[in-house]
Amino acid sequence: MQRTGLLLLLFTTLFARGQQPDTAATVTLFEKIPTGLVRFYFDDYYYLVDKDCVFKSIERVSQFIVEKNVFHADFRDFDQNGTVVLRGYHNQGIKEGPFKAYHPNGTLKWEVTFEQDRPIGDWKYYYPDGKPMLTVNYDEAAVRIMAFWDRRGRQRIKDGNGSYEFTMPFAFYNEYGYPFFERKGKVRNGLPRGYWTTHMVDHDGKKTLYTEEVFDDNTGILSEGYNLFLDATYRTPMAFVPISYFYTAERLLSKPCSFDDYSGFNTYLSEKFSAMLRSSPTLTNIEDKFSYEIQLDKEGNPTEVTLKDALATKELNRYLEMVLNEIPFYFPTLDQDGNAIAGTVTVHGSLSVNDAGQFHFHSFHIIREKQP
């Protein structure tokens, strides 16, 4: 697959200015400005980051009610060039009225109206040249695709009926290495019907079949879903319409200034471990930490994995060591010139087991050996 080359390119481009967060440095996630407003610093996915972090890409200027920990009144979000990318209004944390997002060239990207924190009516999307792209209706309980135009300007869906073929980016790291996925199928009365596919798409446009789905002809509900990569069935379909990350800003979540956090790789580790080790009837009410060391080649492939700080019991460690060897890739270390090199990384994580014996792995962070 395309994983190694694409990920190393992204890794080198974004991460060359620093591999490890400086834990001793003061972190500034927001600060007051002379007008009485507050300026917040976010990455692309609206997680708070330090104002000097290489991954900072959005600044929000807004009133903020400290007692309630919420945004208030009009706000504007700016990109690194000072261009407005989003504007809207909060009434003590509740989204109200028109919200408008903009492409980097200043043209309207999408527009929608909120009422009591929920979108109402049509959410309209536009191409960077200003031409219509997609209309999604929120008047009913089911979200409906009402209109769609392809990049050639041809209307493929009208009044909720037609054919849909839409490509979206993966937001975070996936172990298959593809940057995009394409959703394709028929729409009737705004809902998916019949046979649908999802293809993984690389930067050259090459497609690989990823999932096959069948939606009920009467209800539009997924009746069958099959993941070809995992050789497994599922019940929850992938996204149909563009994902809006600005919702995350309201949760005021922060991330360290590390590529493993920004890219979602640490979250991937958490989900991977938790999915492979779901529960044990003999282990309950446990909070523990662990670490393991990995020798990586310059492509990010593990050549040796060693458990360093073990968990409390032999049974837990047996489970843990089973998973360690199932992680196929880690981002490698970079030298001072930004070139990927072979080296050692140490992964730290935590395990929580509740009173029902369900495992949850979390709080992953990665430390790379420092290079001269």
Short mmCIF file of C-alpha atoms in Angstrom, two decimals:
data_model
loop_
_atom_site.label_atom_id
_atom_site.label_comp_id
_atom_site.label_asym_id
_atom_site.label_seq_id
_atom_site.Cartn_x
_atom_site.Cartn_y
_atom_site.Cartn_z
CA MET A 1 0.00 0.00 0.00
CA GLN A 2 0.98 3.68 -0.14
CA ARG A 3 1.37 4.13 3.61
CA THR A 4 5.09 4.58 4.11
CA GLY A 5 5.88 7.17 1.45
CA LEU A 6 2.82 9.34 2.07
CA LEU A 7 3.11 9.33 5.85
CA LEU A 8 6.81 10.03 5.85
CA LEU A 9 6.25 12.98 3.52
CA LEU A 10 3.60 14.41 5.84
CA PHE A 11 5.71 13.65 8.89
CA THR A 12 8.81 15.31 7.45
CA THR A 13 6.91 18.38 6.25
CA LEU A 14 5.06 19.13 9.48
CA PHE A 15 7.44 17.81 12.08
CA ALA A 16 10.85 19.00 10.97
CA ARG A 17 10.70 22.00 13.30
CA GLY A 18 10.68 19.89 16.45
CA GLN A 19 10.21 16.28 17.43
CA GLN A 20 9.48 16.52 21.12
CA PRO A 21 7.35 18.99 23.09
CA ASP A 22 9.30 21.00 25.60
CA THR A 23 7.58 19.95 28.82
CA ALA A 24 9.37 22.67 30.77
CA ALA A 25 8.07 25.46 28.57
CA THR A 26 4.99 27.52 29.42
CA VAL A 27 2.02 26.52 27.28
CA THR A 28 -0.28 29.32 26.09
CA LEU A 29 -3.59 27.98 24.75
CA PHE A 30 -5.44 31.30 24.91
CA GLU A 31 -4.88 34.86 26.08
CA LYS A 32 -6.79 38.08 26.62
CA ILE A 33 -6.45 40.87 24.08
CA PRO A 34 -6.86 44.63 24.70
CA THR A 35 -10.46 44.76 23.40
CA GLY A 36 -11.64 42.56 26.28
CA LEU A 37 -12.00 39.56 24.03
CA VAL A 38 -10.03 36.30 24.23
CA ARG A 39 -7.86 34.80 21.50
CA PHE A 40 -7.80 30.97 21.34
CA TYR A 41 -5.22 28.88 19.48
CA PHE A 42 -6.33 25.70 17.66
CA ASP A 43 -4.91 23.14 15.26
CA ASP A 44 -6.75 22.11 12.05
CA TYR A 45 -9.16 19.95 14.03
CA TYR A 46 -10.00 22.58 16.66
CA TYR A 47 -7.95 21.11 19.49
CA LEU A 48 -6.29 23.79 21.61
CA VAL A 49 -2.53 23.98 21.12
CA ASP A 50 0.25 26.27 22.28
CA LYS A 51 0.38 29.61 20.43
CA ASP A 52 3.93 28.83 19.24
CA CYS A 53 3.20 25.23 18.24
CA VAL A 54 4.05 24.32 14.64
CA PHE A 55 0.60 22.74 14.32
CA LYS A 56 -1.33 25.87 15.27
CA SER A 57 -3.42 26.85 12.27
CA ILE A 58 -6.56 28.63 13.57
CA GLU A 59 -7.03 31.57 15.94
CA ARG A 60 -10.47 32.36 17.36
CA VAL A 61 -11.40 35.78 18.72
CA SER A 62 -14.49 35.73 20.92
CA GLN A 63 -16.02 36.77 24.19
CA PHE A 64 -15.72 34.03 26.80
CA ILE A 65 -17.71 33.47 30.00
CA VAL A 66 -15.19 32.06 32.45
CA GLU A 67 -17.79 31.04 35.06
CA LYS A 68 -19.57 28.82 32.53
CA ASN A 69 -16.50 27.96 30.44
CA VAL A 70 -18.30 28.85 27.19
CA PHE A 71 -17.98 31.11 24.15
CA HIS A 72 -20.38 34.05 23.95
CA ALA A 73 -21.53 36.55 21.30
CA ASP A 74 -20.02 36.91 17.82
CA PHE A 75 -16.78 35.10 17.05
CA ARG A 76 -14.38 34.93 14.12
CA ASP A 77 -11.81 32.27 13.26
CA PHE A 78 -8.69 33.21 11.27
CA ASP A 79 -6.15 31.10 9.42
CA GLN A 80 -2.38 31.66 9.52
CA ASN A 81 -2.67 34.37 6.84
CA GLY A 82 -5.25 36.33 8.83
CA THR A 83 -8.12 35.31 6.52
CA VAL A 84 -11.50 34.70 8.17
CA VAL A 85 -12.37 30.99 7.83
CA LEU A 86 -15.47 30.86 10.07
CA ARG A 87 -17.85 33.30 11.73
CA GLY A 88 -20.88 32.73 13.93
CA TYR A 89 -22.59 33.50 17.23
CA HIS A 90 -22.94 31.82 20.64
CA ASN A 91 -25.52 32.72 23.26
CA GLN A 92 -23.74 31.59 26.43
CA GLY A 93 -22.31 28.56 24.68
CA ILE A 94 -25.36 27.80 22.51
CA LYS A 95 -24.95 28.17 18.76
CA GLU A 96 -27.59 30.50 17.33
CA GLY A 97 -28.21 32.10 13.93
CA PRO A 98 -26.16 31.95 10.73
CA PHE A 99 -22.74 30.28 10.65
CA LYS A 100 -20.55 30.80 7.58
CA ALA A 101 -17.23 29.18 6.68
CA TYR A 102 -14.84 30.35 3.97
CA HIS A 103 -12.27 28.82 1.64
CA PRO A 104 -8.69 30.19 1.88
CA ASN A 105 -9.40 32.34 -1.20
CA GLY A 106 -12.23 34.06 0.71
CA THR A 107 -15.17 32.48 -1.15
CA LEU A 108 -18.02 30.97 0.85
CA LYS A 109 -17.32 27.32 1.78
CA TRP A 110 -20.57 26.51 3.59
CA GLU A 111 -23.46 28.20 5.38
CA VAL A 112 -26.07 26.98 7.84
CA THR A 113 -28.41 28.37 10.49
CA PHE A 114 -28.45 27.08 14.07
CA GLU A 115 -31.37 27.17 16.45
CA GLN A 116 -30.82 26.14 20.06
CA ASP A 117 -27.47 24.56 19.15
CA ARG A 118 -28.90 22.43 16.32
CA PRO A 119 -28.65 23.01 12.54
CA ILE A 120 -32.00 23.72 10.90
CA GLY A 121 -33.01 23.87 7.25
CA ASP A 122 -30.39 23.46 4.55
CA TRP A 123 -26.65 23.21 5.13
CA LYS A 124 -25.19 24.42 1.81
CA TYR A 125 -21.63 23.67 0.63
CA TYR A 126 -19.75 25.39 -2.21
CA TYR A 127 -16.66 24.73 -4.31
CA PRO A 128 -13.73 27.20 -4.05
CA ASP A 129 -14.88 28.86 -7.29
CA GLY A 130 -18.24 29.66 -5.65
CA LYS A 131 -20.29 27.06 -7.54
CA PRO A 132 -22.74 24.91 -5.50
CA MET A 133 -21.51 21.52 -4.33
CA LEU A 134 -23.89 19.96 -1.82
CA THR A 135 -27.14 20.68 0.04
CA VAL A 136 -27.98 18.67 3.16
CA ASN A 137 -31.33 19.16 4.90
CA TYR A 138 -31.77 19.03 8.68
CA ASP A 139 -35.52 19.70 8.98
CA GLU A 140 -36.36 16.10 9.87
CA ALA A 141 -34.87 13.53 12.26
CA ALA A 142 -32.96 11.96 9.36
CA VAL A 143 -30.26 14.05 7.67
CA ARG A 144 -31.05 14.10 3.94
CA ILE A 145 -28.85 14.79 0.91
CA MET A 146 -31.09 17.00 -1.24
CA ALA A 147 -28.75 18.24 -3.97
CA PHE A 148 -25.27 17.45 -5.27
CA TRP A 149 -23.13 18.82 -8.11
CA ASP A 150 -19.92 17.15 -9.25
CA ARG A 151 -16.72 19.08 -10.01
CA ARG A 152 -17.76 19.51 -13.63
CA GLY A 153 -20.87 21.37 -12.50
CA ARG A 154 -23.27 18.55 -13.37
CA GLN A 155 -26.15 18.17 -10.91
CA ARG A 156 -26.14 14.52 -9.88
CA ILE A 157 -28.80 14.74 -7.15
CA LYS A 158 -31.92 16.90 -7.43
CA ASP A 159 -34.81 17.06 -4.93
CA GLY A 160 -33.19 14.23 -2.96
CA ASN A 161 -32.92 11.76 -5.86
CA GLY A 162 -29.92 10.72 -7.94
CA SER A 163 -26.37 9.35 -7.74
CA TYR A 164 -23.75 10.32 -5.17
CA GLU A 165 -19.97 10.06 -5.58
CA PHE A 166 -18.08 12.15 -3.05
CA THR A 167 -14.46 12.04 -1.86
CA MET A 168 -13.48 13.10 1.67
CA PRO A 169 -10.15 13.20 3.53
CA PHE A 170 -9.35 10.98 6.48
CA ALA A 171 -8.97 13.37 9.39
CA PHE A 172 -6.42 11.35 11.34
CA TYR A 173 -3.96 8.51 10.97
CA ASN A 174 -5.18 5.21 9.57
CA GLU A 175 -2.93 2.19 9.30
CA TYR A 176 -3.75 1.68 5.63
CA GLY A 177 -2.03 4.94 4.69
CA TYR A 178 -4.67 6.35 2.33
CA PRO A 179 -5.40 10.08 2.64
CA PHE A 180 -8.94 9.96 1.18
CA PHE A 181 -12.03 7.77 0.95
CA GLU A 182 -14.82 7.91 -1.61
CA ARG A 183 -18.52 7.20 -0.90
CA LYS A 184 -20.63 6.11 -3.87
CA GLY A 185 -24.23 5.00 -4.29
CA LYS A 186 -27.84 5.90 -5.07
CA VAL A 187 -29.93 8.40 -3.10
CA ARG A 188 -33.73 8.40 -2.96
CA ASN A 189 -35.74 10.95 -0.99
CA GLY A 190 -32.44 12.19 0.45
CA LEU A 191 -31.39 8.83 1.92
CA PRO A 192 -28.98 6.11 0.72
CA ARG A 193 -30.70 3.17 -0.97
CA GLY A 194 -29.45 -0.17 -2.26
CA TYR A 195 -25.80 -1.00 -2.91
CA TRP A 196 -23.06 1.44 -1.80
CA THR A 197 -19.28 1.27 -1.83
CA THR A 198 -16.39 2.97 -0.07
CA HIS A 199 -13.03 3.14 -1.85
CA MET A 200 -9.68 4.15 -0.37
CA VAL A 201 -8.07 6.77 -2.62
CA ASP A 202 -4.37 7.65 -2.84
CA HIS A 203 -2.85 10.99 -3.91
CA ASP A 204 -2.70 9.82 -7.53
CA GLY A 205 -6.42 9.00 -7.57
CA LYS A 206 -5.92 5.23 -7.52
CA LYS A 207 -8.84 3.53 -5.77
CA THR A 208 -9.03 0.35 -3.68
CA LEU A 209 -12.37 -1.14 -2.62
CA TYR A 210 -12.71 -0.83 1.17
CA THR A 211 -16.34 -1.51 2.13
CA GLU A 212 -19.57 -2.75 0.57
CA GLU A 213 -22.97 -1.81 2.02
CA VAL A 214 -26.63 -2.47 1.38
CA PHE A 215 -29.24 0.06 2.54
CA ASP A 216 -32.92 -0.77 2.97
CA ASP A 217 -34.97 0.47 0.00
CA ASN A 218 -37.78 1.71 2.26
CA THR A 219 -36.00 3.19 5.30
CA GLY A 220 -32.49 4.00 4.06
CA ILE A 221 -31.06 2.19 7.11
CA LEU A 222 -27.92 0.08 6.69
CA SER A 223 -28.90 -3.59 6.55
CA GLU A 224 -25.52 -5.07 5.57
CA GLY A 225 -21.99 -3.73 5.84
CA TYR A 226 -18.76 -5.56 5.01
CA ASN A 227 -15.16 -4.33 5.51
CA LEU A 228 -12.93 -6.03 2.93
CA PHE A 229 -9.69 -5.01 4.68
CA LEU A 230 -10.75 -6.58 7.99
CA ASP A 231 -12.92 -9.34 6.50
CA ALA A 232 -15.62 -8.33 8.97
CA THR A 233 -19.22 -7.11 9.02
CA TYR A 234 -20.36 -3.89 10.71
CA ARG A 235 -23.57 -1.97 11.48
CA THR A 236 -22.56 1.70 11.44
CA PRO A 237 -21.84 3.27 8.01
CA MET A 238 -19.00 5.69 7.34
CA ALA A 239 -19.69 9.40 6.89
CA PHE A 240 -21.65 10.58 3.84
CA VAL A 241 -21.12 14.35 4.08
CA PRO A 242 -18.14 16.58 5.00
CA ILE A 243 -17.19 16.50 8.68
CA SER A 244 -17.18 19.84 10.51
CA TYR A 245 -14.46 19.99 13.15
CA PHE A 246 -15.41 23.37 14.61
CA TYR A 247 -17.74 21.59 17.05
CA THR A 248 -14.63 20.35 18.89
CA ALA A 249 -13.70 23.92 19.87
CA GLU A 250 -16.64 24.07 22.29
CA ARG A 251 -15.23 21.13 24.26
CA LEU A 252 -11.99 23.08 24.90
CA LEU A 253 -9.82 19.98 24.50
CA SER A 254 -6.08 20.45 24.17
CA LYS A 255 -3.26 18.44 22.63
CA PRO A 256 0.50 18.49 23.23
CA CYS A 257 2.62 19.91 20.44
CA SER A 258 3.79 16.57 19.06
CA PHE A 259 3.22 15.02 15.67
CA ASP A 260 1.96 11.79 17.23
CA ASP A 261 -0.85 13.73 18.94
CA TYR A 262 -1.60 16.06 16.02
CA SER A 263 -1.80 13.22 13.48
CA GLY A 264 -4.05 11.12 15.72
CA PHE A 265 -1.47 8.36 16.00
CA ASN A 266 -1.69 8.22 19.80
CA THR A 267 -5.47 7.99 19.52
CA TYR A 268 -5.03 5.21 16.97
CA LEU A 269 -2.88 3.28 19.48
CA SER A 270 -5.55 3.71 22.15
CA GLU A 271 -8.29 2.45 19.86
CA LYS A 272 -6.15 -0.40 18.48
CA PHE A 273 -5.18 -1.70 21.91
CA SER A 274 -8.71 -1.32 23.30
CA ALA A 275 -10.26 -3.09 20.31
CA MET A 276 -7.92 -6.07 20.52
CA LEU A 277 -8.20 -6.48 24.28
CA ARG A 278 -11.81 -5.81 25.18
CA SER A 279 -12.41 -7.56 28.49
CA SER A 280 -11.50 -10.29 30.96
CA PRO A 281 -13.90 -11.80 33.52
CA THR A 282 -11.06 -12.39 35.99
CA LEU A 283 -9.57 -8.87 35.96
CA THR A 284 -11.55 -5.94 37.36
CA ASN A 285 -11.04 -2.46 38.85
CA ILE A 286 -7.46 -1.90 37.72
CA GLU A 287 -5.54 1.32 37.00
CA ASP A 288 -2.00 0.76 35.78
CA LYS A 289 0.72 2.16 33.51
CA PHE A 290 3.15 0.51 31.14
CA SER A 291 5.83 1.27 28.58
CA TYR A 292 7.58 -0.55 25.78
CA GLU A 293 10.59 0.11 23.60
CA ILE A 294 10.68 -0.30 19.82
CA GLN A 295 13.56 -0.49 17.40
CA LEU A 296 12.41 1.09 14.11
CA ASP A 297 13.96 1.09 10.68
CA LYS A 298 13.91 4.37 8.75
CA GLU A 299 10.59 3.41 7.12
CA GLY A 300 8.89 3.18 10.52
CA ASN A 301 8.66 -0.62 10.60
CA PRO A 302 9.29 -2.25 14.01
CA THR A 303 12.25 -4.63 14.04
CA GLU A 304 12.21 -5.38 17.76
CA VAL A 305 9.68 -4.72 20.54
CA THR A 306 10.51 -5.02 24.25
CA LEU A 307 8.16 -4.53 27.21
CA LYS A 308 9.93 -2.26 29.71
CA ASP A 309 7.58 -1.17 32.49
CA ALA A 310 5.24 -4.11 32.88
CA LEU A 311 1.69 -4.22 34.23
CA ALA A 312 0.80 -5.61 37.64
CA THR A 313 0.01 -9.22 36.74
CA LYS A 314 1.44 -11.90 34.46
CA GLU A 315 -1.97 -12.36 32.87
CA LEU A 316 -2.20 -8.68 31.92
CA ASN A 317 1.33 -8.69 30.54
CA ARG A 318 0.58 -11.76 28.45
CA TYR A 319 -2.36 -9.91 26.88
CA LEU A 320 -0.27 -6.77 26.42
CA GLU A 321 2.64 -8.52 24.68
CA MET A 322 0.18 -10.09 22.23
CA VAL A 323 -0.91 -6.63 21.08
CA LEU A 324 2.54 -5.04 20.94
CA ASN A 325 3.52 -7.18 17.98
CA GLU A 326 0.34 -6.31 16.06
CA ILE A 327 1.17 -2.62 15.52
CA PRO A 328 2.64 -2.53 11.98
CA PHE A 329 4.04 1.01 11.85
CA TYR A 330 5.25 3.97 13.94
CA PHE A 331 6.44 7.36 12.76
CA PRO A 332 10.25 7.16 12.72
CA THR A 333 12.72 9.57 14.25
CA LEU A 334 14.01 12.47 12.16
CA ASP A 335 17.57 13.73 12.11
CA GLN A 336 18.48 17.43 12.25
CA ASP A 337 17.94 17.75 8.50
CA GLY A 338 14.43 16.31 8.70
CA ASN A 339 15.38 12.90 7.24
CA ALA A 340 13.81 9.75 8.63
CA ILE A 341 16.36 7.46 10.28
CA ALA A 342 16.41 4.15 12.13
CA GLY A 343 16.21 4.54 15.90
CA THR A 344 14.56 3.73 19.19
CA VAL A 345 11.23 5.02 20.45
CA THR A 346 9.58 4.41 23.80
CA VAL A 347 5.79 4.26 24.08
CA HIS A 348 4.07 5.02 27.39
CA GLY A 349 0.42 4.21 28.04
CA SER A 350 -2.19 3.51 30.71
CA LEU A 351 -4.75 0.76 31.21
CA SER A 352 -8.07 1.05 33.04
CA VAL A 353 -10.21 -2.01 33.73
CA ASN A 354 -13.71 -1.35 35.12
CA ASP A 355 -15.77 -3.50 37.48
CA ALA A 356 -17.17 -5.43 34.50
CA GLY A 357 -13.69 -6.39 33.32
CA GLN A 358 -13.72 -4.09 30.26
CA PHE A 359 -10.34 -2.82 29.13
CA HIS A 360 -9.63 0.80 28.11
CA PHE A 361 -6.13 1.77 26.99
CA HIS A 362 -5.43 5.51 27.03
CA SER A 363 -2.95 8.37 27.64
CA PHE A 364 -0.42 7.19 25.07
CA HIS A 365 2.65 9.30 24.42
CA ILE A 366 5.83 8.56 22.51
CA ILE A 367 9.39 9.59 23.34
CA ARG A 368 12.11 9.37 20.69
CA GLU A 369 15.78 9.09 21.50
CA LYS A 370 17.46 12.44 20.99
CA GLN A 371 19.81 12.75 18.07
CA PRO A 372 23.18 14.57 18.22
#
